[in-house]
Protein backbone atom coordinates (compact mmCIF):
# COMPACT_ATOMS: atom_id res chain seq x y z
CA UNK A 1 0.00 0.00 0.00
CA UNK A 2 1.24 3.47 -0.86
CA UNK A 3 2.33 5.49 2.17
CA UNK A 4 1.37 9.03 3.03
CA UNK A 5 4.97 10.12 2.61
CA UNK A 6 5.13 8.63 -0.90
CA UNK A 7 1.98 10.53 -1.83
CA UNK A 8 3.54 13.70 -0.41
CA UNK A 9 6.51 13.33 -2.75
CA UNK A 10 4.29 13.08 -5.84
CA UNK A 11 1.87 15.81 -4.82
CA UNK A 12 4.61 18.28 -3.91
CA UNK A 13 6.38 17.74 -7.23
CA UNK A 14 3.07 18.44 -8.95
CA UNK A 15 2.47 21.57 -6.88
CA UNK A 16 5.91 22.87 -7.84
CA UNK A 17 5.07 22.36 -11.51
CA UNK A 18 1.60 23.88 -11.30
CA UNK A 19 2.00 26.80 -8.87
CA UNK A 20 4.90 29.23 -9.30
CA UNK A 21 4.35 30.45 -5.75
CA UNK A 22 5.15 27.07 -4.15
CA UNK A 23 8.71 26.46 -2.94
CA UNK A 24 10.21 23.43 -1.18
CA UNK A 25 12.87 23.50 1.54
CA UNK A 26 14.56 20.25 2.61
CA UNK A 27 17.14 19.24 5.20
CA UNK A 28 18.58 16.25 3.31
CA UNK A 29 15.60 14.02 4.22
CA UNK A 30 13.79 13.06 0.96
CA UNK A 31 16.16 15.22 -1.11
CA UNK A 32 16.95 12.32 -3.46
CA UNK A 33 13.26 12.09 -4.35
CA UNK A 34 13.20 15.70 -5.55
CA UNK A 35 16.23 15.69 -7.85
CA UNK A 36 14.11 16.00 -10.99
CA UNK A 37 11.94 18.71 -9.44
CA UNK A 38 15.07 20.62 -8.41
CA UNK A 39 16.35 20.48 -11.99
CA UNK A 40 13.05 21.92 -13.24
CA UNK A 41 12.80 24.54 -10.48
CA UNK A 42 16.31 25.26 -9.16
CA UNK A 43 15.17 28.56 -7.62
CA UNK A 44 12.30 26.96 -5.70
CA UNK A 45 13.72 23.64 -4.46
CA UNK A 46 16.36 24.20 -1.77
CA UNK A 47 18.24 21.60 0.26
CA UNK A 48 19.95 23.24 3.24
CA UNK A 49 21.56 20.01 4.44
CA UNK A 50 21.28 18.76 8.02
CA UNK A 51 20.59 22.25 9.36
CA UNK A 52 17.04 22.20 10.67
CA UNK A 53 17.16 25.71 12.16
CA UNK A 54 18.17 26.99 8.74
CA UNK A 55 15.37 24.91 7.19
CA UNK A 56 12.78 26.99 9.04
CA UNK A 57 14.70 30.23 8.65
CA UNK A 58 14.89 29.73 4.89
CA UNK A 59 11.18 28.96 4.77
CA UNK A 60 10.48 32.19 6.62
CA UNK A 61 12.69 34.13 4.23
CA UNK A 62 10.97 32.64 1.19
CA UNK A 63 7.60 33.51 2.69
CA UNK A 64 8.72 37.12 3.13
CA UNK A 65 9.31 37.28 -0.64
CA UNK A 66 5.72 36.17 -1.32
CA UNK A 67 6.33 32.47 -1.93
CA UNK A 68 4.41 29.64 -0.26
CA UNK A 69 7.17 27.44 1.22
CA UNK A 70 6.77 23.79 2.13
CA UNK A 71 9.38 22.58 4.64
CA UNK A 72 9.87 18.87 5.18
CA UNK A 73 11.81 16.52 7.46
CA UNK A 74 11.16 14.16 10.38
CA UNK A 75 8.81 15.57 13.04
CA UNK A 76 11.46 15.75 15.76
CA UNK A 77 13.70 17.79 13.45
CA UNK A 78 10.88 19.91 12.00
CA UNK A 79 9.11 21.06 15.15
CA UNK A 80 11.18 20.28 18.25
CA UNK A 81 14.78 21.00 17.21
CA UNK A 82 14.11 24.33 15.40
CA UNK A 83 11.22 25.47 17.61
CA UNK A 84 12.78 28.89 18.26
CA UNK A 85 12.89 29.52 14.52
CA UNK A 86 9.28 28.35 14.15
CA UNK A 87 8.32 30.84 16.86
CA UNK A 88 10.38 33.76 15.56
CA UNK A 89 10.99 33.32 11.82
CA UNK A 90 7.40 32.32 11.04
CA UNK A 91 4.97 33.38 13.75
CA UNK A 92 6.73 36.52 15.02
CA UNK A 93 7.51 37.67 11.48
CA UNK A 94 3.86 37.28 10.56
CA UNK A 95 4.49 34.94 7.63
CA UNK A 96 3.24 31.45 6.87
CA UNK A 97 4.66 28.14 5.72
CA UNK A 98 3.52 24.55 5.35
CA UNK A 99 5.49 22.18 7.58
CA UNK A 100 5.15 18.54 6.49
CA UNK A 101 6.60 15.93 8.82
CA UNK A 102 7.29 12.22 8.74
CA UNK A 103 8.19 9.68 11.46
CA UNK A 104 6.09 11.11 14.27
CA UNK A 105 5.43 9.42 17.60
CA UNK A 106 6.44 5.80 16.92
CA UNK A 107 6.93 5.45 13.14
CA UNK A 108 10.55 4.41 13.18
CA UNK A 109 11.26 2.59 16.46
CA UNK A 110 14.73 1.57 15.20
CA UNK A 111 15.61 5.27 15.07
CA UNK A 112 15.27 5.53 18.83
CA UNK A 113 14.13 8.49 20.91
CA UNK A 114 15.79 11.05 18.64
CA UNK A 115 13.34 10.13 15.88
CA UNK A 116 10.18 10.09 18.01
CA UNK A 117 8.15 13.25 18.53
CA UNK A 118 4.90 12.59 20.41
CA UNK A 119 4.93 16.17 21.72
CA UNK A 120 4.97 17.98 18.36
CA UNK A 121 1.30 19.02 18.22
CA UNK A 122 1.30 19.99 21.91
CA UNK A 123 4.36 22.16 21.29
CA UNK A 124 2.70 23.95 18.36
CA UNK A 125 -0.28 24.56 20.64
CA UNK A 126 1.89 27.08 22.53
CA UNK A 127 1.87 29.29 19.43
CA UNK A 128 -1.12 31.16 17.95
CA UNK A 129 -2.90 30.54 14.69
CA UNK A 130 -1.64 27.14 13.55
CA UNK A 131 -3.72 24.80 11.44
CA UNK A 132 -2.82 21.16 12.17
CA UNK A 133 -3.78 18.30 9.85
CA UNK A 134 -3.31 14.66 10.90
CA UNK A 135 -4.37 12.54 7.91
CA UNK A 136 -4.91 8.83 8.30
CA UNK A 137 -4.57 7.78 4.65
CA UNK A 138 -2.62 8.90 1.55
CA UNK A 139 -5.79 10.22 -0.14
CA UNK A 140 -6.50 12.40 2.88
CA UNK A 141 -2.88 13.53 2.95
CA UNK A 142 -3.17 14.70 -0.65
CA UNK A 143 -6.42 16.58 0.00
CA UNK A 144 -5.02 18.31 3.06
CA UNK A 145 -1.63 19.09 1.51
CA UNK A 146 -3.21 20.71 -1.53
CA UNK A 147 -5.52 22.68 0.73
CA UNK A 148 -2.56 23.78 2.87
CA UNK A 149 -0.52 24.92 -0.13
CA UNK A 150 -3.43 27.09 -1.27
CA UNK A 151 -4.31 28.31 2.24
CA UNK A 152 -3.15 31.88 1.81
CA UNK A 153 -0.32 32.69 4.20
CA UNK A 154 -1.40 30.62 7.19
CA UNK A 155 0.99 28.44 9.15
CA UNK A 156 -0.01 24.82 8.58
CA UNK A 157 1.41 21.59 9.99
CA UNK A 158 0.70 18.38 8.07
CA UNK A 159 1.62 15.36 10.22
CA UNK A 160 2.28 12.30 8.07
CA UNK A 161 2.75 8.81 9.48
CA UNK A 162 3.73 5.32 8.41
CA UNK A 163 0.82 4.20 10.60
CA UNK A 164 -2.31 4.58 8.48
CA UNK A 165 -5.88 3.37 8.05
CA UNK A 166 -6.94 0.83 5.41
CA UNK A 167 -9.41 3.20 3.72
CA UNK A 168 -9.71 6.94 3.29
CA UNK A 169 -12.49 9.08 4.75
CA UNK A 170 -13.91 11.92 2.62
CA UNK A 171 -12.45 14.66 4.80
CA UNK A 172 -13.33 18.34 4.86
CA UNK A 173 -10.47 20.43 6.25
CA UNK A 174 -11.40 21.77 9.65
CA UNK A 175 -14.43 19.52 10.17
CA UNK A 176 -14.95 16.27 12.05
CA UNK A 177 -16.64 13.45 10.15
CA UNK A 178 -19.25 11.17 11.68
CA UNK A 179 -18.27 7.58 10.90
CA UNK A 180 -20.67 5.72 13.20
CA UNK A 181 -23.66 6.87 15.26
CA UNK A 182 -24.66 5.84 18.76
CA UNK A 183 -26.14 7.28 21.96
CA UNK A 184 -23.60 6.29 24.60
CA UNK A 185 -21.04 9.06 24.18
CA UNK A 186 -18.52 10.07 21.53
CA UNK A 187 -15.16 8.55 20.66
CA UNK A 188 -13.05 10.97 18.62
CA UNK A 189 -10.41 9.14 16.57
CA UNK A 190 -7.58 11.25 15.18
CA UNK A 191 -5.86 10.34 11.92
CA UNK A 192 -4.33 6.84 11.88
CA UNK A 193 -6.15 5.80 15.06
CA UNK A 194 -9.49 5.34 13.24
CA UNK A 195 -9.15 1.66 12.29
CA UNK A 196 -8.27 0.64 15.84
CA UNK A 197 -11.11 2.74 17.26
CA UNK A 198 -13.66 1.21 14.87
CA UNK A 199 -12.53 -2.29 15.83
CA UNK A 200 -12.49 -1.40 19.53
CA UNK A 201 -16.02 0.05 19.48
CA UNK A 202 -17.66 -2.62 17.32
CA UNK A 203 -21.02 -3.43 18.93
CA UNK A 204 -20.78 -0.54 21.43
CA UNK A 205 -23.48 2.14 21.42
CA UNK A 206 -21.19 5.09 20.75
CA UNK A 207 -20.75 7.73 18.09
CA UNK A 208 -17.36 7.61 16.38
CA UNK A 209 -16.10 10.94 15.05
CA UNK A 210 -13.06 11.20 12.82
CA UNK A 211 -10.62 14.10 12.87
CA UNK A 212 -8.05 14.60 10.12
CA UNK A 213 -7.79 18.25 11.20
CA UNK A 214 -7.30 18.92 14.92
CA UNK A 215 -6.52 22.63 14.82
CA UNK A 216 -8.70 24.53 14.63
CA UNK A 217 -10.68 22.10 16.78
CA UNK A 218 -14.21 21.51 15.46
CA UNK A 219 -16.02 22.42 18.67
CA UNK A 220 -19.38 22.72 16.90
CA UNK A 221 -18.97 19.26 15.37
CA UNK A 222 -18.20 17.71 18.75
CA UNK A 223 -21.16 19.42 20.42
CA UNK A 224 -23.53 18.34 17.67
CA UNK A 225 -22.43 14.71 17.96
CA UNK A 226 -22.86 14.39 21.73
CA UNK A 227 -26.62 14.34 22.09
CA UNK A 228 -27.81 13.93 25.68
CA UNK A 229 -24.72 12.14 27.00
CA UNK A 230 -21.69 14.46 27.26
CA UNK A 231 -18.97 11.81 27.56
CA UNK A 232 -15.98 12.11 25.21
CA UNK A 233 -13.05 9.80 24.59
CA UNK A 234 -10.13 11.32 22.64
CA UNK A 235 -7.82 8.87 20.87
CA UNK A 236 -4.78 10.67 19.45
CA UNK A 237 -1.57 9.26 17.88
CA UNK A 238 0.64 11.65 19.86
CA UNK A 239 0.93 12.89 23.44
CA UNK A 240 -2.09 11.90 25.53
CA UNK A 241 -4.19 14.90 26.50
CA UNK A 242 -3.06 17.14 23.65
CA UNK A 243 -6.65 18.01 22.67
CA UNK A 244 -8.22 17.68 26.13
CA UNK A 245 -8.20 21.45 26.68
CA UNK A 246 -9.97 21.97 23.35
CA UNK A 247 -12.64 19.41 24.21
CA UNK A 248 -13.21 20.92 27.66
CA UNK A 249 -13.55 24.41 26.18
CA UNK A 250 -16.02 23.13 23.56
CA UNK A 251 -18.23 21.79 26.39
CA UNK A 252 -17.57 24.47 29.00
CA UNK A 253 -21.24 25.34 29.38
CA UNK A 254 -22.39 21.82 30.31
CA UNK A 255 -21.28 19.08 32.72
CA UNK A 256 -19.13 16.58 30.85
CA UNK A 257 -16.37 14.00 31.11
CA UNK A 258 -13.30 13.58 28.90
CA UNK A 259 -10.95 10.59 28.71
CA UNK A 260 -7.77 11.48 26.81
CA UNK A 261 -5.86 8.54 25.32
CA UNK A 262 -2.60 8.79 23.43
CA UNK A 263 1.13 8.29 23.78
CA UNK A 264 2.09 8.53 27.48
CA UNK A 265 4.75 10.90 28.79
CA UNK A 266 6.77 8.00 30.14
CA UNK A 267 9.49 6.78 27.79
CA UNK A 268 9.39 3.24 26.46
CA UNK A 269 13.06 2.40 26.01
CA UNK A 270 12.60 -0.48 23.55
CA UNK A 271 12.91 -0.39 19.78
CA UNK A 272 10.30 -2.96 18.73
CA UNK A 273 7.77 -2.30 15.97
CA UNK A 274 4.84 0.06 15.43
CA UNK A 275 2.28 -2.55 16.63
CA UNK A 276 4.39 -3.28 19.70
CA UNK A 277 4.60 0.42 20.55
CA UNK A 278 0.85 0.85 20.11
CA UNK A 279 0.23 -2.10 22.43
CA UNK A 280 2.65 -0.69 25.00
CA UNK A 281 0.84 2.65 24.89
CA UNK A 282 -2.58 1.01 25.23
CA UNK A 283 -3.55 2.17 21.74
CA UNK A 284 -4.13 -1.20 20.09
CA UNK A 285 -7.76 -2.22 19.50
CA UNK A 286 -7.99 -4.64 22.43
CA UNK A 287 -6.61 -2.13 24.93
CA UNK A 288 -8.76 0.66 23.54
CA UNK A 289 -11.92 -1.41 23.89
CA UNK A 290 -11.23 -2.11 27.55
CA UNK A 291 -10.33 1.50 28.33
CA UNK A 292 -13.29 2.97 26.43
CA UNK A 293 -15.84 0.52 27.86
CA UNK A 294 -14.57 1.00 31.42
CA UNK A 295 -14.90 4.78 31.08
CA UNK A 296 -18.33 4.83 29.45
CA UNK A 297 -19.95 2.00 31.40
Tab-separated table of C-alpha atoms in Angstrom:
chain	number	residue	atom	x	y	z
A	1	UNK	CA	0.000	0.000	0.000
A	2	UNK	CA	1.241	3.472	-0.856
A	3	UNK	CA	2.334	5.486	2.168
A	4	UNK	CA	1.372	9.034	3.028
A	5	UNK	CA	4.968	10.115	2.606
A	6	UNK	CA	5.133	8.629	-0.905
A	7	UNK	CA	1.983	10.527	-1.827
A	8	UNK	CA	3.537	13.704	-0.410
A	9	UNK	CA	6.511	13.328	-2.751
A	10	UNK	CA	4.290	13.083	-5.842
A	11	UNK	CA	1.866	15.813	-4.821
A	12	UNK	CA	4.608	18.276	-3.907
A	13	UNK	CA	6.378	17.741	-7.230
A	14	UNK	CA	3.072	18.443	-8.952
A	15	UNK	CA	2.467	21.572	-6.878
A	16	UNK	CA	5.915	22.866	-7.838
A	17	UNK	CA	5.067	22.357	-11.506
A	18	UNK	CA	1.599	23.885	-11.295
A	19	UNK	CA	1.997	26.801	-8.870
A	20	UNK	CA	4.903	29.235	-9.302
A	21	UNK	CA	4.353	30.447	-5.748
A	22	UNK	CA	5.151	27.069	-4.154
A	23	UNK	CA	8.710	26.461	-2.936
A	24	UNK	CA	10.215	23.431	-1.185
A	25	UNK	CA	12.869	23.498	1.538
A	26	UNK	CA	14.556	20.247	2.606
A	27	UNK	CA	17.138	19.240	5.204
A	28	UNK	CA	18.581	16.249	3.315
A	29	UNK	CA	15.603	14.023	4.221
A	30	UNK	CA	13.787	13.063	0.960
A	31	UNK	CA	16.155	15.224	-1.107
A	32	UNK	CA	16.950	12.324	-3.460
A	33	UNK	CA	13.264	12.088	-4.354
A	34	UNK	CA	13.198	15.698	-5.552
A	35	UNK	CA	16.232	15.691	-7.847
A	36	UNK	CA	14.107	15.997	-10.991
A	37	UNK	CA	11.942	18.708	-9.440
A	38	UNK	CA	15.069	20.623	-8.408
A	39	UNK	CA	16.348	20.478	-11.987
A	40	UNK	CA	13.054	21.916	-13.243
A	41	UNK	CA	12.800	24.539	-10.484
A	42	UNK	CA	16.310	25.264	-9.158
A	43	UNK	CA	15.175	28.558	-7.620
A	44	UNK	CA	12.296	26.957	-5.695
A	45	UNK	CA	13.718	23.635	-4.458
A	46	UNK	CA	16.360	24.196	-1.775
A	47	UNK	CA	18.237	21.601	0.262
A	48	UNK	CA	19.955	23.242	3.236
A	49	UNK	CA	21.560	20.008	4.443
A	50	UNK	CA	21.277	18.764	8.018
A	51	UNK	CA	20.590	22.252	9.358
A	52	UNK	CA	17.043	22.201	10.672
A	53	UNK	CA	17.156	25.707	12.162
A	54	UNK	CA	18.168	26.990	8.738
A	55	UNK	CA	15.373	24.911	7.191
A	56	UNK	CA	12.780	26.987	9.040
A	57	UNK	CA	14.699	30.234	8.655
A	58	UNK	CA	14.891	29.728	4.895
A	59	UNK	CA	11.177	28.958	4.765
A	60	UNK	CA	10.481	32.187	6.619
A	61	UNK	CA	12.689	34.131	4.227
A	62	UNK	CA	10.972	32.644	1.187
A	63	UNK	CA	7.599	33.509	2.689
A	64	UNK	CA	8.723	37.116	3.131
A	65	UNK	CA	9.305	37.281	-0.639
A	66	UNK	CA	5.723	36.171	-1.320
A	67	UNK	CA	6.325	32.471	-1.934
A	68	UNK	CA	4.410	29.643	-0.259
A	69	UNK	CA	7.169	27.436	1.221
A	70	UNK	CA	6.768	23.785	2.127
A	71	UNK	CA	9.382	22.582	4.638
A	72	UNK	CA	9.871	18.865	5.180
A	73	UNK	CA	11.805	16.520	7.456
A	74	UNK	CA	11.156	14.163	10.378
A	75	UNK	CA	8.810	15.568	13.036
A	76	UNK	CA	11.456	15.755	15.762
A	77	UNK	CA	13.702	17.792	13.452
A	78	UNK	CA	10.883	19.911	11.995
A	79	UNK	CA	9.112	21.060	15.154
A	80	UNK	CA	11.181	20.284	18.246
A	81	UNK	CA	14.776	21.004	17.206
A	82	UNK	CA	14.111	24.335	15.403
A	83	UNK	CA	11.225	25.473	17.611
A	84	UNK	CA	12.782	28.890	18.262
A	85	UNK	CA	12.888	29.517	14.523
A	86	UNK	CA	9.276	28.346	14.155
A	87	UNK	CA	8.321	30.844	16.859
A	88	UNK	CA	10.376	33.763	15.562
A	89	UNK	CA	10.990	33.319	11.821
A	90	UNK	CA	7.402	32.319	11.037
A	91	UNK	CA	4.966	33.380	13.751
A	92	UNK	CA	6.728	36.515	15.017
A	93	UNK	CA	7.514	37.670	11.481
A	94	UNK	CA	3.859	37.283	10.562
A	95	UNK	CA	4.490	34.942	7.632
A	96	UNK	CA	3.240	31.451	6.874
A	97	UNK	CA	4.665	28.141	5.722
A	98	UNK	CA	3.524	24.546	5.352
A	99	UNK	CA	5.486	22.176	7.578
A	100	UNK	CA	5.154	18.537	6.485
A	101	UNK	CA	6.597	15.932	8.822
A	102	UNK	CA	7.287	12.216	8.738
A	103	UNK	CA	8.188	9.684	11.462
A	104	UNK	CA	6.091	11.113	14.266
A	105	UNK	CA	5.432	9.420	17.597
A	106	UNK	CA	6.440	5.798	16.925
A	107	UNK	CA	6.930	5.453	13.138
A	108	UNK	CA	10.551	4.406	13.183
A	109	UNK	CA	11.264	2.590	16.457
A	110	UNK	CA	14.726	1.573	15.202
A	111	UNK	CA	15.607	5.273	15.066
A	112	UNK	CA	15.273	5.534	18.828
A	113	UNK	CA	14.134	8.487	20.912
A	114	UNK	CA	15.791	11.051	18.642
A	115	UNK	CA	13.339	10.131	15.876
A	116	UNK	CA	10.185	10.094	18.006
A	117	UNK	CA	8.150	13.250	18.529
A	118	UNK	CA	4.901	12.592	20.409
A	119	UNK	CA	4.931	16.167	21.719
A	120	UNK	CA	4.968	17.985	18.360
A	121	UNK	CA	1.302	19.016	18.223
A	122	UNK	CA	1.299	19.994	21.907
A	123	UNK	CA	4.360	22.162	21.286
A	124	UNK	CA	2.704	23.953	18.362
A	125	UNK	CA	-0.280	24.565	20.637
A	126	UNK	CA	1.886	27.079	22.531
A	127	UNK	CA	1.869	29.291	19.427
A	128	UNK	CA	-1.115	31.161	17.953
A	129	UNK	CA	-2.901	30.538	14.693
A	130	UNK	CA	-1.644	27.142	13.553
A	131	UNK	CA	-3.720	24.797	11.440
A	132	UNK	CA	-2.816	21.164	12.170
A	133	UNK	CA	-3.778	18.303	9.854
A	134	UNK	CA	-3.306	14.664	10.898
A	135	UNK	CA	-4.369	12.536	7.914
A	136	UNK	CA	-4.912	8.829	8.299
A	137	UNK	CA	-4.571	7.777	4.654
A	138	UNK	CA	-2.622	8.898	1.545
A	139	UNK	CA	-5.790	10.223	-0.136
A	140	UNK	CA	-6.500	12.399	2.885
A	141	UNK	CA	-2.878	13.527	2.953
A	142	UNK	CA	-3.172	14.702	-0.646
A	143	UNK	CA	-6.415	16.584	-0.001
A	144	UNK	CA	-5.018	18.309	3.063
A	145	UNK	CA	-1.633	19.090	1.512
A	146	UNK	CA	-3.205	20.708	-1.532
A	147	UNK	CA	-5.518	22.675	0.734
A	148	UNK	CA	-2.560	23.784	2.874
A	149	UNK	CA	-0.524	24.924	-0.132
A	150	UNK	CA	-3.431	27.088	-1.268
A	151	UNK	CA	-4.309	28.309	2.245
A	152	UNK	CA	-3.149	31.883	1.809
A	153	UNK	CA	-0.318	32.693	4.202
A	154	UNK	CA	-1.395	30.618	7.193
A	155	UNK	CA	0.991	28.437	9.150
A	156	UNK	CA	-0.010	24.817	8.582
A	157	UNK	CA	1.407	21.594	9.993
A	158	UNK	CA	0.698	18.376	8.075
A	159	UNK	CA	1.623	15.364	10.224
A	160	UNK	CA	2.280	12.299	8.069
A	161	UNK	CA	2.752	8.812	9.483
A	162	UNK	CA	3.731	5.322	8.408
A	163	UNK	CA	0.824	4.204	10.595
A	164	UNK	CA	-2.312	4.577	8.481
A	165	UNK	CA	-5.880	3.366	8.047
A	166	UNK	CA	-6.938	0.834	5.409
A	167	UNK	CA	-9.410	3.199	3.716
A	168	UNK	CA	-9.708	6.942	3.294
A	169	UNK	CA	-12.488	9.076	4.754
A	170	UNK	CA	-13.909	11.923	2.624
A	171	UNK	CA	-12.447	14.662	4.799
A	172	UNK	CA	-13.335	18.338	4.861
A	173	UNK	CA	-10.473	20.430	6.252
A	174	UNK	CA	-11.403	21.772	9.650
A	175	UNK	CA	-14.434	19.518	10.169
A	176	UNK	CA	-14.954	16.271	12.052
A	177	UNK	CA	-16.640	13.449	10.146
A	178	UNK	CA	-19.252	11.168	11.677
A	179	UNK	CA	-18.268	7.576	10.904
A	180	UNK	CA	-20.668	5.718	13.205
A	181	UNK	CA	-23.662	6.873	15.263
A	182	UNK	CA	-24.663	5.840	18.763
A	183	UNK	CA	-26.140	7.277	21.963
A	184	UNK	CA	-23.601	6.286	24.603
A	185	UNK	CA	-21.039	9.065	24.185
A	186	UNK	CA	-18.517	10.071	21.526
A	187	UNK	CA	-15.161	8.554	20.659
A	188	UNK	CA	-13.052	10.974	18.620
A	189	UNK	CA	-10.413	9.142	16.572
A	190	UNK	CA	-7.583	11.251	15.184
A	191	UNK	CA	-5.861	10.335	11.921
A	192	UNK	CA	-4.327	6.840	11.876
A	193	UNK	CA	-6.154	5.802	15.060
A	194	UNK	CA	-9.493	5.336	13.244
A	195	UNK	CA	-9.147	1.658	12.292
A	196	UNK	CA	-8.269	0.636	15.844
A	197	UNK	CA	-11.110	2.737	17.262
A	198	UNK	CA	-13.657	1.206	14.870
A	199	UNK	CA	-12.529	-2.288	15.830
A	200	UNK	CA	-12.489	-1.399	19.529
A	201	UNK	CA	-16.019	0.051	19.484
A	202	UNK	CA	-17.656	-2.625	17.322
A	203	UNK	CA	-21.016	-3.427	18.934
A	204	UNK	CA	-20.779	-0.538	21.430
A	205	UNK	CA	-23.485	2.136	21.424
A	206	UNK	CA	-21.187	5.092	20.747
A	207	UNK	CA	-20.748	7.729	18.089
A	208	UNK	CA	-17.360	7.614	16.375
A	209	UNK	CA	-16.103	10.940	15.049
A	210	UNK	CA	-13.062	11.199	12.821
A	211	UNK	CA	-10.622	14.096	12.866
A	212	UNK	CA	-8.049	14.600	10.124
A	213	UNK	CA	-7.793	18.247	11.204
A	214	UNK	CA	-7.303	18.919	14.917
A	215	UNK	CA	-6.518	22.634	14.818
A	216	UNK	CA	-8.700	24.528	14.632
A	217	UNK	CA	-10.680	22.105	16.783
A	218	UNK	CA	-14.206	21.508	15.458
A	219	UNK	CA	-16.024	22.419	18.669
A	220	UNK	CA	-19.375	22.716	16.901
A	221	UNK	CA	-18.968	19.263	15.371
A	222	UNK	CA	-18.203	17.711	18.750
A	223	UNK	CA	-21.157	19.420	20.417
A	224	UNK	CA	-23.531	18.344	17.675
A	225	UNK	CA	-22.431	14.711	17.960
A	226	UNK	CA	-22.863	14.387	21.730
A	227	UNK	CA	-26.622	14.337	22.090
A	228	UNK	CA	-27.810	13.932	25.678
A	229	UNK	CA	-24.717	12.137	27.000
A	230	UNK	CA	-21.695	14.462	27.258
A	231	UNK	CA	-18.967	11.812	27.560
A	232	UNK	CA	-15.977	12.108	25.213
A	233	UNK	CA	-13.050	9.804	24.586
A	234	UNK	CA	-10.130	11.316	22.642
A	235	UNK	CA	-7.824	8.869	20.865
A	236	UNK	CA	-4.779	10.672	19.446
A	237	UNK	CA	-1.568	9.259	17.884
A	238	UNK	CA	0.639	11.647	19.858
A	239	UNK	CA	0.933	12.891	23.444
A	240	UNK	CA	-2.087	11.896	25.532
A	241	UNK	CA	-4.194	14.901	26.497
A	242	UNK	CA	-3.064	17.140	23.650
A	243	UNK	CA	-6.651	18.014	22.674
A	244	UNK	CA	-8.216	17.679	26.126
A	245	UNK	CA	-8.204	21.446	26.681
A	246	UNK	CA	-9.968	21.971	23.348
A	247	UNK	CA	-12.645	19.412	24.214
A	248	UNK	CA	-13.211	20.922	27.664
A	249	UNK	CA	-13.547	24.411	26.177
A	250	UNK	CA	-16.016	23.134	23.563
A	251	UNK	CA	-18.230	21.789	26.386
A	252	UNK	CA	-17.566	24.466	29.002
A	253	UNK	CA	-21.244	25.345	29.380
A	254	UNK	CA	-22.385	21.817	30.308
A	255	UNK	CA	-21.284	19.082	32.721
A	256	UNK	CA	-19.127	16.581	30.847
A	257	UNK	CA	-16.374	13.999	31.113
A	258	UNK	CA	-13.303	13.580	28.903
A	259	UNK	CA	-10.952	10.589	28.715
A	260	UNK	CA	-7.774	11.479	26.811
A	261	UNK	CA	-5.864	8.541	25.321
A	262	UNK	CA	-2.598	8.792	23.432
A	263	UNK	CA	1.133	8.291	23.780
A	264	UNK	CA	2.094	8.533	27.482
A	265	UNK	CA	4.747	10.903	28.786
A	266	UNK	CA	6.766	8.002	30.137
A	267	UNK	CA	9.488	6.778	27.789
A	268	UNK	CA	9.391	3.245	26.458
A	269	UNK	CA	13.057	2.398	26.007
A	270	UNK	CA	12.602	-0.476	23.552
A	271	UNK	CA	12.906	-0.389	19.783
A	272	UNK	CA	10.298	-2.957	18.734
A	273	UNK	CA	7.767	-2.301	15.974
A	274	UNK	CA	4.842	0.055	15.429
A	275	UNK	CA	2.280	-2.552	16.627
A	276	UNK	CA	4.394	-3.275	19.699
A	277	UNK	CA	4.603	0.423	20.552
A	278	UNK	CA	0.852	0.847	20.109
A	279	UNK	CA	0.227	-2.096	22.430
A	280	UNK	CA	2.655	-0.693	25.001
A	281	UNK	CA	0.844	2.654	24.888
A	282	UNK	CA	-2.580	1.014	25.233
A	283	UNK	CA	-3.555	2.173	21.738
A	284	UNK	CA	-4.131	-1.198	20.091
A	285	UNK	CA	-7.759	-2.223	19.497
A	286	UNK	CA	-7.987	-4.644	22.433
A	287	UNK	CA	-6.606	-2.128	24.927
A	288	UNK	CA	-8.761	0.665	23.544
A	289	UNK	CA	-11.925	-1.412	23.894
A	290	UNK	CA	-11.234	-2.115	27.553
A	291	UNK	CA	-10.327	1.499	28.334
A	292	UNK	CA	-13.292	2.967	26.429
A	293	UNK	CA	-15.839	0.516	27.857
A	294	UNK	CA	-14.569	1.001	31.419
A	295	UNK	CA	-14.901	4.779	31.078
A	296	UNK	CA	-18.327	4.833	29.449
A	297	UNK	CA	-19.950	2.003	31.403
